[in-house]
């Protein structure tokens, strides 16, 4: 798990452990993970190839919750994805799952008015953030990985509700982090949406 001590990462780790998975959590800076027999915490800068290789050695799949936070580089998701892809190739790991915004578009997407408005607002305030999501998917598309990039309009700390993963949406306007964590585990466990970018949608 890349960026395991971020807001989404912590939720993912908790859900993965609840389901009985073994988790190696890559963290940057401090963390407050409680001790767990199935959890190993490893310091990791996702843009440092040596750190990433050390984190990923011996793993079956890689999950990333890299996103934009205060002080992060404008292309942090793209740069981290390039490094992770390189490390995975070196270690012969093929399965990769991450999350990105619905500003990443594909032909056939059902774009709602709310989706269009919120992405326009983000583009006006922080265009680099939208472009970073787009460019990071291009890195995945150019790789040989069995990747899945789950698209979300806006992450919230709300109670999880029923959702569906659909290739072209439409998107739910607000999505809880628990829903995203469950969706990431769902595609991992079911080997679903290989080399695709589904949207978290309504049931």
mmCIF file of C-alpha atoms in Angstrom:
data_model
loop_
_atom_site.group_PDB
_atom_site.id
_atom_site.type_symbol
_atom_site.label_atom_id
_atom_site.label_comp_id
_atom_site.label_asym_id
_atom_site.label_seq_id
_atom_site.Cartn_x
_atom_site.Cartn_y
_atom_site.Cartn_z
ATOM 1 C CA UNK A 1 0.000 0.000 0.000
ATOM 2 C CA UNK A 2 1.449 3.313 -1.156
ATOM 3 C CA UNK A 3 0.511 6.362 0.971
ATOM 4 C CA UNK A 4 -1.012 4.148 3.645
ATOM 5 C CA UNK A 5 -1.089 6.854 6.307
ATOM 6 C CA UNK A 6 -3.171 9.281 4.255
ATOM 7 C CA UNK A 7 -6.892 9.675 4.888
ATOM 8 C CA UNK A 8 -7.897 7.098 2.280
ATOM 9 C CA UNK A 9 -4.909 4.868 2.959
ATOM 10 C CA UNK A 10 -5.762 4.433 6.633
ATOM 11 C CA UNK A 11 -9.323 3.415 5.769
ATOM 12 C CA UNK A 12 -8.078 0.954 3.142
ATOM 13 C CA UNK A 13 -5.599 -0.664 5.529
ATOM 14 C CA UNK A 14 -8.297 -1.105 8.191
ATOM 15 C CA UNK A 15 -10.718 -2.681 5.698
ATOM 16 C CA UNK A 16 -8.038 -4.948 4.200
ATOM 17 C CA UNK A 17 -7.041 -6.199 7.652
ATOM 18 C CA UNK A 18 -10.700 -6.732 8.559
ATOM 19 C CA UNK A 19 -10.998 -9.003 5.519
ATOM 20 C CA UNK A 20 -7.965 -11.024 6.556
ATOM 21 C CA UNK A 21 -5.397 -9.689 4.084
ATOM 22 C CA UNK A 22 -1.703 -9.312 4.835
ATOM 23 C CA UNK A 23 -0.773 -5.648 4.399
ATOM 24 C CA UNK A 24 2.590 -3.961 4.001
ATOM 25 C CA UNK A 25 1.859 -0.277 4.533
ATOM 26 C CA UNK A 26 4.154 2.324 3.018
ATOM 27 C CA UNK A 27 4.107 5.518 5.077
ATOM 28 C CA UNK A 28 5.779 8.880 4.835
ATOM 29 C CA UNK A 29 6.315 10.740 8.088
ATOM 30 C CA UNK A 30 4.527 9.739 11.269
ATOM 31 C CA UNK A 31 1.728 7.211 11.556
ATOM 32 C CA UNK A 32 -0.620 5.939 14.229
ATOM 33 C CA UNK A 33 -1.297 2.397 13.053
ATOM 34 C CA UNK A 34 -1.911 0.017 15.966
ATOM 35 C CA UNK A 35 0.064 -3.204 16.016
ATOM 36 C CA UNK A 36 -1.563 -6.032 14.076
ATOM 37 C CA UNK A 37 -0.199 -9.492 13.211
ATOM 38 C CA UNK A 38 -1.069 -8.989 9.531
ATOM 39 C CA UNK A 39 0.347 -5.456 9.255
ATOM 40 C CA UNK A 40 3.903 -4.380 8.510
ATOM 41 C CA UNK A 41 4.631 -0.647 8.358
ATOM 42 C CA UNK A 42 7.512 0.502 6.144
ATOM 43 C CA UNK A 43 8.781 4.081 5.632
ATOM 44 C CA UNK A 44 8.438 4.931 1.948
ATOM 45 C CA UNK A 45 8.756 7.972 -0.287
ATOM 46 C CA UNK A 46 6.727 6.948 -3.337
ATOM 47 C CA UNK A 47 8.973 8.984 -5.641
ATOM 48 C CA UNK A 48 12.134 7.199 -4.449
ATOM 49 C CA UNK A 49 12.787 4.003 -6.392
ATOM 50 C CA UNK A 50 14.848 2.363 -3.633
ATOM 51 C CA UNK A 51 12.129 3.016 -1.047
ATOM 52 C CA UNK A 52 9.447 1.654 -3.344
ATOM 53 C CA UNK A 53 11.389 -1.504 -4.218
ATOM 54 C CA UNK A 54 11.982 -2.147 -0.513
ATOM 55 C CA UNK A 55 8.239 -1.752 0.136
ATOM 56 C CA UNK A 56 7.071 -3.943 -2.739
ATOM 57 C CA UNK A 57 9.502 -6.858 -2.473
ATOM 58 C CA UNK A 58 7.627 -10.128 -2.032
ATOM 59 C CA UNK A 59 4.168 -8.640 -2.576
ATOM 60 C CA UNK A 60 1.411 -9.984 -4.850
ATOM 61 C CA UNK A 61 -0.335 -6.694 -5.651
ATOM 62 C CA UNK A 62 0.136 -2.969 -5.179
ATOM 63 C CA UNK A 63 -2.447 -0.401 -4.121
ATOM 64 C CA UNK A 64 -1.840 3.348 -4.187
ATOM 65 C CA UNK A 65 -3.717 6.157 -2.481
ATOM 66 C CA UNK A 66 -1.338 8.881 -3.656
ATOM 67 C CA UNK A 67 -3.134 12.195 -3.987
ATOM 68 C CA UNK A 68 -2.636 15.906 -3.716
ATOM 69 C CA UNK A 69 -2.108 17.370 -0.275
ATOM 70 C CA UNK A 70 -0.764 20.696 0.905
ATOM 71 C CA UNK A 71 2.854 21.048 -0.189
ATOM 72 C CA UNK A 72 2.873 18.145 -2.641
ATOM 73 C CA UNK A 73 4.322 18.553 -6.121
ATOM 74 C CA UNK A 74 1.892 19.401 -8.910
ATOM 75 C CA UNK A 75 2.698 16.106 -10.662
ATOM 76 C CA UNK A 76 3.057 13.903 -7.584
ATOM 77 C CA UNK A 77 0.649 11.212 -8.801
ATOM 78 C CA UNK A 78 2.320 10.924 -12.189
ATOM 79 C CA UNK A 79 5.849 10.854 -10.770
ATOM 80 C CA UNK A 80 4.925 8.285 -8.127
ATOM 81 C CA UNK A 81 3.164 6.122 -10.716
ATOM 82 C CA UNK A 82 6.246 6.187 -12.939
ATOM 83 C CA UNK A 83 8.429 5.049 -10.031
ATOM 84 C CA UNK A 84 5.978 2.387 -8.849
ATOM 85 C CA UNK A 85 5.607 1.039 -12.397
ATOM 86 C CA UNK A 86 9.390 0.795 -12.710
ATOM 87 C CA UNK A 87 9.665 -0.998 -9.363
ATOM 88 C CA UNK A 88 6.852 -3.420 -10.190
ATOM 89 C CA UNK A 89 8.468 -4.318 -13.502
ATOM 90 C CA UNK A 90 11.758 -4.985 -11.731
ATOM 91 C CA UNK A 91 10.037 -7.233 -9.180
ATOM 92 C CA UNK A 92 7.694 -8.954 -11.672
ATOM 93 C CA UNK A 93 4.534 -7.731 -9.929
ATOM 94 C CA UNK A 94 1.664 -7.026 -12.319
ATOM 95 C CA UNK A 95 -1.474 -6.111 -10.333
ATOM 96 C CA UNK A 96 -1.944 -2.432 -9.497
ATOM 97 C CA UNK A 97 -4.994 -0.548 -8.195
ATOM 98 C CA UNK A 98 -5.298 3.151 -7.436
ATOM 99 C CA UNK A 99 -7.812 5.977 -7.357
ATOM 100 C CA UNK A 100 -8.102 9.182 -9.349
ATOM 101 C CA UNK A 101 -10.618 11.904 -10.154
ATOM 102 C CA UNK A 102 -13.412 11.936 -12.709
ATOM 103 C CA UNK A 103 -11.552 14.737 -14.459
ATOM 104 C CA UNK A 104 -9.912 11.787 -16.205
ATOM 105 C CA UNK A 105 -12.305 11.209 -19.106
ATOM 106 C CA UNK A 106 -12.837 8.323 -21.495
ATOM 107 C CA UNK A 107 -15.025 8.072 -24.606
ATOM 108 C CA UNK A 108 -18.526 6.993 -23.595
ATOM 109 C CA UNK A 109 -18.465 8.548 -20.111
ATOM 110 C CA UNK A 110 -21.848 9.688 -18.821
ATOM 111 C CA UNK A 111 -20.911 13.087 -17.425
ATOM 112 C CA UNK A 112 -23.468 14.606 -15.060
ATOM 113 C CA UNK A 113 -24.009 18.323 -14.579
ATOM 114 C CA UNK A 114 -22.603 18.125 -11.036
ATOM 115 C CA UNK A 115 -19.534 16.272 -12.312
ATOM 116 C CA UNK A 116 -18.955 18.849 -15.030
ATOM 117 C CA UNK A 117 -19.411 21.782 -12.629
ATOM 118 C CA UNK A 118 -17.141 20.451 -9.864
ATOM 119 C CA UNK A 119 -14.365 19.491 -12.260
ATOM 120 C CA UNK A 120 -14.582 22.913 -13.897
ATOM 121 C CA UNK A 121 -14.253 24.523 -10.463
ATOM 122 C CA UNK A 122 -11.203 22.389 -9.624
ATOM 123 C CA UNK A 123 -9.667 23.183 -13.029
ATOM 124 C CA UNK A 124 -10.027 26.905 -12.405
ATOM 125 C CA UNK A 125 -8.416 26.665 -8.969
ATOM 126 C CA UNK A 126 -5.860 23.879 -9.519
ATOM 127 C CA UNK A 127 -5.574 22.754 -13.143
ATOM 128 C CA UNK A 128 -2.367 20.845 -12.362
ATOM 129 C CA UNK A 129 -4.340 18.513 -10.116
ATOM 130 C CA UNK A 130 -6.670 17.505 -12.948
ATOM 131 C CA UNK A 131 -3.813 17.193 -15.436
ATOM 132 C CA UNK A 132 -1.839 15.054 -12.998
ATOM 133 C CA UNK A 133 -4.674 12.541 -12.854
ATOM 134 C CA UNK A 134 -4.858 12.444 -16.643
ATOM 135 C CA UNK A 135 -1.105 12.023 -17.075
ATOM 136 C CA UNK A 136 -0.827 9.307 -14.446
ATOM 137 C CA UNK A 137 -3.420 7.226 -16.314
ATOM 138 C CA UNK A 138 -1.359 7.654 -19.485
ATOM 139 C CA UNK A 139 1.592 6.149 -17.606
ATOM 140 C CA UNK A 140 -0.554 3.158 -16.660
ATOM 141 C CA UNK A 141 -1.871 2.777 -20.204
ATOM 142 C CA UNK A 142 1.688 2.715 -21.513
ATOM 143 C CA UNK A 143 2.707 -0.002 -19.074
ATOM 144 C CA UNK A 144 2.291 -3.772 -19.141
ATOM 145 C CA UNK A 145 0.617 -3.798 -15.718
ATOM 146 C CA UNK A 146 -2.804 -5.245 -14.923
ATOM 147 C CA UNK A 147 -3.934 -1.886 -13.599
ATOM 148 C CA UNK A 148 -7.265 -0.511 -12.420
ATOM 149 C CA UNK A 149 -7.763 3.175 -11.658
ATOM 150 C CA UNK A 150 -11.021 3.815 -9.810
ATOM 151 C CA UNK A 151 -12.483 7.222 -10.604
ATOM 152 C CA UNK A 152 -14.214 9.295 -7.929
ATOM 153 C CA UNK A 153 -15.764 12.755 -8.161
ATOM 154 C CA UNK A 154 -15.306 13.919 -4.567
ATOM 155 C CA UNK A 155 -14.086 11.995 -1.524
ATOM 156 C CA UNK A 156 -15.892 12.665 1.744
ATOM 157 C CA UNK A 157 -15.915 11.358 5.304
ATOM 158 C CA UNK A 158 -19.495 10.141 5.059
ATOM 159 C CA UNK A 159 -21.170 6.896 6.031
ATOM 160 C CA UNK A 160 -20.682 4.251 3.353
ATOM 161 C CA UNK A 161 -23.666 3.528 1.155
ATOM 162 C CA UNK A 162 -24.395 1.082 -1.612
ATOM 163 C CA UNK A 163 -22.447 1.707 -4.778
ATOM 164 C CA UNK A 164 -21.725 0.119 -8.128
ATOM 165 C CA UNK A 165 -18.588 0.196 -10.241
ATOM 166 C CA UNK A 166 -19.457 1.151 -13.806
ATOM 167 C CA UNK A 167 -17.005 1.718 -16.609
ATOM 168 C CA UNK A 168 -18.589 4.993 -17.730
ATOM 169 C CA UNK A 169 -20.609 6.105 -14.710
ATOM 170 C CA UNK A 170 -22.505 8.254 -14.044
ATOM 171 C CA UNK A 171 -20.611 9.214 -10.911
ATOM 172 C CA UNK A 172 -22.038 9.561 -7.441
ATOM 173 C CA UNK A 173 -21.526 13.216 -6.448
ATOM 174 C CA UNK A 174 -20.093 12.419 -3.009
ATOM 175 C CA UNK A 175 -18.351 9.178 -2.102
ATOM 176 C CA UNK A 176 -17.231 8.003 1.318
ATOM 177 C CA UNK A 177 -13.668 6.815 1.788
ATOM 178 C CA UNK A 178 -14.949 3.477 3.075
ATOM 179 C CA UNK A 179 -16.775 2.986 -0.215
ATOM 180 C CA UNK A 180 -13.567 3.638 -2.146
ATOM 181 C CA UNK A 181 -11.567 1.264 0.058
ATOM 182 C CA UNK A 182 -14.160 -1.455 -0.462
ATOM 183 C CA UNK A 183 -14.205 -0.823 -4.208
ATOM 184 C CA UNK A 184 -10.416 -1.094 -4.387
ATOM 185 C CA UNK A 185 -10.505 -4.396 -2.516
ATOM 186 C CA UNK A 186 -13.402 -5.587 -4.668
ATOM 187 C CA UNK A 187 -11.471 -5.193 -7.910
ATOM 188 C CA UNK A 188 -8.406 -6.796 -6.327
ATOM 189 C CA UNK A 189 -10.244 -9.814 -4.976
ATOM 190 C CA UNK A 190 -12.326 -10.323 -8.118
ATOM 191 C CA UNK A 191 -9.563 -9.482 -10.618
ATOM 192 C CA UNK A 192 -12.055 -7.069 -12.176
ATOM 193 C CA UNK A 193 -11.710 -4.084 -14.524
ATOM 194 C CA UNK A 194 -8.227 -5.016 -15.729
ATOM 195 C CA UNK A 195 -6.644 -2.082 -17.612
ATOM 196 C CA UNK A 196 -9.811 -0.045 -17.094
ATOM 197 C CA UNK A 197 -10.910 2.972 -15.052
ATOM 198 C CA UNK A 198 -14.382 2.361 -13.595
ATOM 199 C CA UNK A 199 -16.394 5.064 -11.860
ATOM 200 C CA UNK A 200 -18.012 4.681 -8.448
ATOM 201 C CA UNK A 201 -21.672 5.048 -9.361
ATOM 202 C CA UNK A 202 -25.151 4.503 -7.983
ATOM 203 C CA UNK A 203 -26.541 0.988 -7.544
#
